[in-house]
Short mmCIF file of C-alpha atoms in Angstrom, two decimals:
data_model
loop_
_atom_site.label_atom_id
_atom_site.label_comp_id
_atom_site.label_asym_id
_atom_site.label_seq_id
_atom_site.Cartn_x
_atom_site.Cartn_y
_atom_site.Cartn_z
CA UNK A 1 -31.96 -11.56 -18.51
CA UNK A 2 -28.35 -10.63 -18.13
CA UNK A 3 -27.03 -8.81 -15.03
CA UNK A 4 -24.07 -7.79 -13.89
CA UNK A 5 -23.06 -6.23 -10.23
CA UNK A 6 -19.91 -4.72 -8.88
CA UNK A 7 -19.84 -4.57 -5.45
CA UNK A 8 -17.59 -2.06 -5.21
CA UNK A 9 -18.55 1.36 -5.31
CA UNK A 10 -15.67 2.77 -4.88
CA UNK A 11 -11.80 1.64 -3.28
CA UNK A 12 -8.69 3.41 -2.14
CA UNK A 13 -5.14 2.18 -2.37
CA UNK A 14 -1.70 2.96 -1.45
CA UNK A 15 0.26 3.03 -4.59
CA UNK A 16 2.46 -0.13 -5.16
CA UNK A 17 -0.63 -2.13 -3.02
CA UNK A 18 -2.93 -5.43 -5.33
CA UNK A 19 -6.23 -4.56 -5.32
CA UNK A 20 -8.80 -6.73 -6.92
CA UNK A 21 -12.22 -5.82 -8.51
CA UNK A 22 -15.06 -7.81 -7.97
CA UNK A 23 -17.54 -8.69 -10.46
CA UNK A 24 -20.84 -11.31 -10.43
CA UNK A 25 -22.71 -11.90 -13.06
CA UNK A 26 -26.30 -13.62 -13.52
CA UNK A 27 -27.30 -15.43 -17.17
CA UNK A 28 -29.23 -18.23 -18.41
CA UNK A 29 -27.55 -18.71 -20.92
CA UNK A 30 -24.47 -20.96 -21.71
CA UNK A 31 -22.91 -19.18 -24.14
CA UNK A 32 -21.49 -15.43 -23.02
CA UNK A 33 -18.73 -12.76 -23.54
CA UNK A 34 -17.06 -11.13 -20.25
CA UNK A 35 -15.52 -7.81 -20.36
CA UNK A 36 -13.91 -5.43 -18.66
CA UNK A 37 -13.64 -1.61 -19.43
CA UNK A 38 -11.32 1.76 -17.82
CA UNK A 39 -12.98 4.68 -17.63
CA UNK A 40 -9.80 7.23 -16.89
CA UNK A 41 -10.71 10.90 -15.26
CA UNK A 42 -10.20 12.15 -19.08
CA UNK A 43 -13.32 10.45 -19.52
CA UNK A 44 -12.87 7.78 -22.48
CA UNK A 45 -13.90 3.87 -22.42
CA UNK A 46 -11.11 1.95 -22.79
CA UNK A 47 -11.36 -1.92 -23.73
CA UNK A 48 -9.20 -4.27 -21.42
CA UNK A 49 -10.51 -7.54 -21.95
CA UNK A 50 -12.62 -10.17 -23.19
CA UNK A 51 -13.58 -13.62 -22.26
CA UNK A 52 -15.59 -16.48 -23.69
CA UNK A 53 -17.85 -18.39 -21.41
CA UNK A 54 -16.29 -22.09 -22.44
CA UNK A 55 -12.43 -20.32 -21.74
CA UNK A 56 -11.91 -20.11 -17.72
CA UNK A 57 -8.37 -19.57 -17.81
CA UNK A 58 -6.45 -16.84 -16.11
CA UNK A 59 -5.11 -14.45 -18.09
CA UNK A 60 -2.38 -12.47 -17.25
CA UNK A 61 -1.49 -8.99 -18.75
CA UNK A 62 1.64 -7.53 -17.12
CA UNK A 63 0.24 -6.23 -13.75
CA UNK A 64 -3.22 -6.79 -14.49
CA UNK A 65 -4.70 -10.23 -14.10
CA UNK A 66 -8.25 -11.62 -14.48
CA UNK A 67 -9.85 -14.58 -12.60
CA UNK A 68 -13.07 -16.14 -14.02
CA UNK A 69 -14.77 -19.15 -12.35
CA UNK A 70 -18.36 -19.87 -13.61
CA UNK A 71 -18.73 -22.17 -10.08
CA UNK A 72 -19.24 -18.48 -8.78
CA UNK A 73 -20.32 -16.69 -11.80
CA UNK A 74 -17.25 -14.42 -11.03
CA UNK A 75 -15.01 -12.23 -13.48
CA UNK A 76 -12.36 -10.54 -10.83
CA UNK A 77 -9.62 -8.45 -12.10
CA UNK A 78 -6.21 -7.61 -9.96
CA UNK A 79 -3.86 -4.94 -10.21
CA UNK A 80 -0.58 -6.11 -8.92
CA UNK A 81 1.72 -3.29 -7.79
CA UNK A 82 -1.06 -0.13 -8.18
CA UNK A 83 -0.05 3.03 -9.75
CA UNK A 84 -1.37 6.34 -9.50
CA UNK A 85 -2.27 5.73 -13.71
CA UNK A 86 -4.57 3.31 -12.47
CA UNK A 87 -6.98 5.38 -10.80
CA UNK A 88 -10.41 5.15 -12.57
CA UNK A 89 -13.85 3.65 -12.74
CA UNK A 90 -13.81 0.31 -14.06
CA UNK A 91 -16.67 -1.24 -15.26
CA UNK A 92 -17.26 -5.28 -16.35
CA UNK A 93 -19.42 -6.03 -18.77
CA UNK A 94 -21.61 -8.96 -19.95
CA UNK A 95 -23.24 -10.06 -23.52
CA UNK A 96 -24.88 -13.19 -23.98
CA UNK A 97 -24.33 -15.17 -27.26
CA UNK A 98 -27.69 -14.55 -28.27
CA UNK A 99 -28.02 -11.02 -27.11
CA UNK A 100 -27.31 -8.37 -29.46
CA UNK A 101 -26.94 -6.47 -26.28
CA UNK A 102 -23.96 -5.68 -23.74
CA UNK A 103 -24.88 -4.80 -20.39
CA UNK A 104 -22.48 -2.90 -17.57
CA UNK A 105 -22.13 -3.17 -14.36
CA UNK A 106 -22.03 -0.22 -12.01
CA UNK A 107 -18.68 0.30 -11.97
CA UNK A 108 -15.94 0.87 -9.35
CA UNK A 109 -14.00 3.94 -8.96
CA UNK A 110 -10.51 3.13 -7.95
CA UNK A 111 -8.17 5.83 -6.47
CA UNK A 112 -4.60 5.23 -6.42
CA UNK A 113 -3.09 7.44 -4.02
CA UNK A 114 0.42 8.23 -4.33
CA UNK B 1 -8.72 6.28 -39.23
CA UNK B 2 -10.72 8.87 -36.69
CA UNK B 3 -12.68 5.58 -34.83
CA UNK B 4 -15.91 6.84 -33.91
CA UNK B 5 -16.44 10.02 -33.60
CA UNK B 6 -19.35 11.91 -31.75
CA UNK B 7 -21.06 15.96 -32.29
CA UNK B 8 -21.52 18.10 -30.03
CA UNK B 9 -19.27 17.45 -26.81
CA UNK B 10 -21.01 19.56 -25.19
CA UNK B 11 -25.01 20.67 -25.42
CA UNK B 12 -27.31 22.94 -23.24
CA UNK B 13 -31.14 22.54 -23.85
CA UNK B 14 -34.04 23.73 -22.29
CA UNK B 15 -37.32 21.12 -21.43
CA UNK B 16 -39.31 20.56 -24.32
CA UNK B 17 -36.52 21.49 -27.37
CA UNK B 18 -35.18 18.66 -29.51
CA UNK B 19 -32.06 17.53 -30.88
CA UNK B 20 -29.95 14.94 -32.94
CA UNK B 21 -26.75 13.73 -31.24
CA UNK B 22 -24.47 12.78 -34.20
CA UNK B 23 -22.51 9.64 -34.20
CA UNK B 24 -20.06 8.52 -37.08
CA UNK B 25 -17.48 5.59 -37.44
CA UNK B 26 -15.35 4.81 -40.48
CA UNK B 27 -14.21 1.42 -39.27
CA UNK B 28 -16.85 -0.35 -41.65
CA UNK B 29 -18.24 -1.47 -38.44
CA UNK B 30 -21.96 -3.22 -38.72
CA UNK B 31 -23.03 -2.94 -35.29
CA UNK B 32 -23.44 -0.02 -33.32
CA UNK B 33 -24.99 1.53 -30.16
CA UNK B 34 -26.23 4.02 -27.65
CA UNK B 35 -25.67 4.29 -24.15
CA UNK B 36 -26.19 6.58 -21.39
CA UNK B 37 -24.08 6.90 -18.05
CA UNK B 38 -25.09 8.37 -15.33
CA UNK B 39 -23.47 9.04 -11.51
CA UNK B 40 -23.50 5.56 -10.05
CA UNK B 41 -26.15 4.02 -12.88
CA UNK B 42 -22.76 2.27 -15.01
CA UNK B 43 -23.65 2.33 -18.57
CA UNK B 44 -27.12 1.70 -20.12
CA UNK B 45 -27.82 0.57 -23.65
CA UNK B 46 -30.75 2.93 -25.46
CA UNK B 47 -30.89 1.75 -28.71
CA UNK B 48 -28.74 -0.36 -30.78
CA UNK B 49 -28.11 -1.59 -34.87
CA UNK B 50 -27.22 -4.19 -36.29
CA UNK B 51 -26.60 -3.10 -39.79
CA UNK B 52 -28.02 -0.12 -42.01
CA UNK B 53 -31.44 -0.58 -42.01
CA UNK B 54 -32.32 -2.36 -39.05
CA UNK B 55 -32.32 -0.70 -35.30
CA UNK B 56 -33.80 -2.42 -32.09
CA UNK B 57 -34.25 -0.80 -28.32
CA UNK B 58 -31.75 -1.42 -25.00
CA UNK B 59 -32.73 -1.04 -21.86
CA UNK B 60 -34.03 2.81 -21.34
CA UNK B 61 -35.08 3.91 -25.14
CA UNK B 62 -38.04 6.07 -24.14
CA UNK B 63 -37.79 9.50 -25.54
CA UNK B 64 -35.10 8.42 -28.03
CA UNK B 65 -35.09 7.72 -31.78
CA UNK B 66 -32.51 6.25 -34.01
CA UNK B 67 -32.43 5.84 -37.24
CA UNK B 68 -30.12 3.75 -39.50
CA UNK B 69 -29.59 4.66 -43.44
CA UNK B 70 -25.88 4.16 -44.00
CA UNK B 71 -23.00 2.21 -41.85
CA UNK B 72 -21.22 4.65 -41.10
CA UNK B 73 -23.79 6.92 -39.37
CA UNK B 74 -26.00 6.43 -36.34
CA UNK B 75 -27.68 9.39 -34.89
CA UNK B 76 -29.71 9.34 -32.03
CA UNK B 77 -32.68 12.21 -31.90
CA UNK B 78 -33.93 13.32 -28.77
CA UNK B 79 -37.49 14.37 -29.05
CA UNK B 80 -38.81 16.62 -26.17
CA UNK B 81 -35.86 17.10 -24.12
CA UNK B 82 -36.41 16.58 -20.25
CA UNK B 83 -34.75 17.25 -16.91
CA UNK B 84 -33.95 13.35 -16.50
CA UNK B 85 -32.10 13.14 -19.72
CA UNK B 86 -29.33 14.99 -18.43
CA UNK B 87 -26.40 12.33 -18.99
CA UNK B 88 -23.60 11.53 -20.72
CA UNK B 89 -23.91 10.09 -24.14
CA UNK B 90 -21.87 7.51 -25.67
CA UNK B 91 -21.91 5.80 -29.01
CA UNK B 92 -20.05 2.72 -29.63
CA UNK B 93 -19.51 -0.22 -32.67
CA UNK B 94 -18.04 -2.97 -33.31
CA UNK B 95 -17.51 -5.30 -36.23
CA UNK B 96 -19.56 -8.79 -34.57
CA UNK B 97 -22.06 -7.27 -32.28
CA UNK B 98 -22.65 -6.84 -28.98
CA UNK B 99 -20.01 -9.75 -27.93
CA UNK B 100 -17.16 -8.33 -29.49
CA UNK B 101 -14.51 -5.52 -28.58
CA UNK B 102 -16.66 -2.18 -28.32
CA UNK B 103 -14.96 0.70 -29.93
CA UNK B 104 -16.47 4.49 -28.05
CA UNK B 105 -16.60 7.61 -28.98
CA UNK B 106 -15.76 10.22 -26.48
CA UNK B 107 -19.28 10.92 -25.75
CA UNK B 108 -21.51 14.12 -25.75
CA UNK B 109 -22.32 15.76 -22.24
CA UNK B 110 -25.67 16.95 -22.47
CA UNK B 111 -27.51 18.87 -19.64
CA UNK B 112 -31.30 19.63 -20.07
CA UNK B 113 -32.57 22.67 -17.84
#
């Protein structure tokens, strides 16, 4: 079964602080798509990312940034340089290859605060 | 192209009525799904399709029905309304399946008194 847990609940920030967002994931299998998702206070799911199980190379996307390392089953994602615009609940996400299913984590709610 | 789009945004009911939440995308998109969020719970898959025709269950599909006749539609009926179904509904596709880019509608707010 696929899991996926965010720590997190919920963080606060100083605007122009990093913050990183933890995400662990449990699967059996070997073959699996990472995500991550924004969830703004307007209420809409935005797609930010996603990673193939055999690819664990950073990737780097202006200020955001995303760490995976399967060593930890770990899919963290930084914000470099925080801005108000970030504050919202971010969720990561997990689908194995031969799931037809996607399953979320809890989510964090960030809060930039200006 | 209007994505996928989702009826009502919002909807009252009272225990024990019933009601079809309406979901529509015009992305030719085969695959498509239901989730629910609620405060703290993330988002949990109901029901899900891979193609007209053919529908399978998520994680919490009691008290929900789907039905799949074309692509473009996927409505999910609920069929005695209760208290604990008070959440907020989104539908989502995608063009691979579950391990590809999801695409969401804005979702429906329902509250069930």
């Amino acid at each position: 079964a696929q899991k996926v847990t965010q720590a997190q609940t919920e963080i606060s920030v100083v605007e122009k602080e990093d913050v990183t967002l933890d995400c662990v994931y449990e699967t059996r299998d070997t073959t699996y798509y990472l995500f991550w998702y924004k969830q703004p206070p307007s209420g809409e799911l935005v797609f930010l990312i996603r990673r193939n199980s055999f690819d664990e190379q950073n990737e780097i996307s202006g200020r955001y940034s995303w760490n995976f390392q399967k060593s930890t089953s770990s899919f963290n994602f930084t914000i470099t340089a925080s801005q108000v615009v970030d504050s919202a609940v971010y969720f990561c996400a997990l689908s194995e290859a031969r799931s037809y299913q996607l399953t979320f984590g809890k989510g964090t709610k960030l809060s930039v605060i200006p | 192209n209007a994505g996928v789009t989702q009826t009502p945004k919002f909807q009252v009911l009272k225990t024990g009525q019933s009601m079809t939440l309406q979901c529509a995308q015009d992305m030719n998109h085969e695959y498509m799904s239901w989730y629910r969020q609620d405060p703290g719970m993330g988002l949990r898959l109901i029901h899900y399709s891979v193609g007209a025709g053919i529908t399978d269950q998520g994680e919490v599909p009691n008290g929900y029905n789907v039905s799949r006749s074309t692509t473009e539609d996927f409505p999910l009926r609920l069929l005695s309304a209760a208290p604990s179904q008070t959440s907020v509904y989104f539908c989502a596709s995608s063009h691979r399946g579950a391990s590809y880019e999801q695409y969401f509608g804005p979702g429906t707010r329902l509250t069930v008194t």
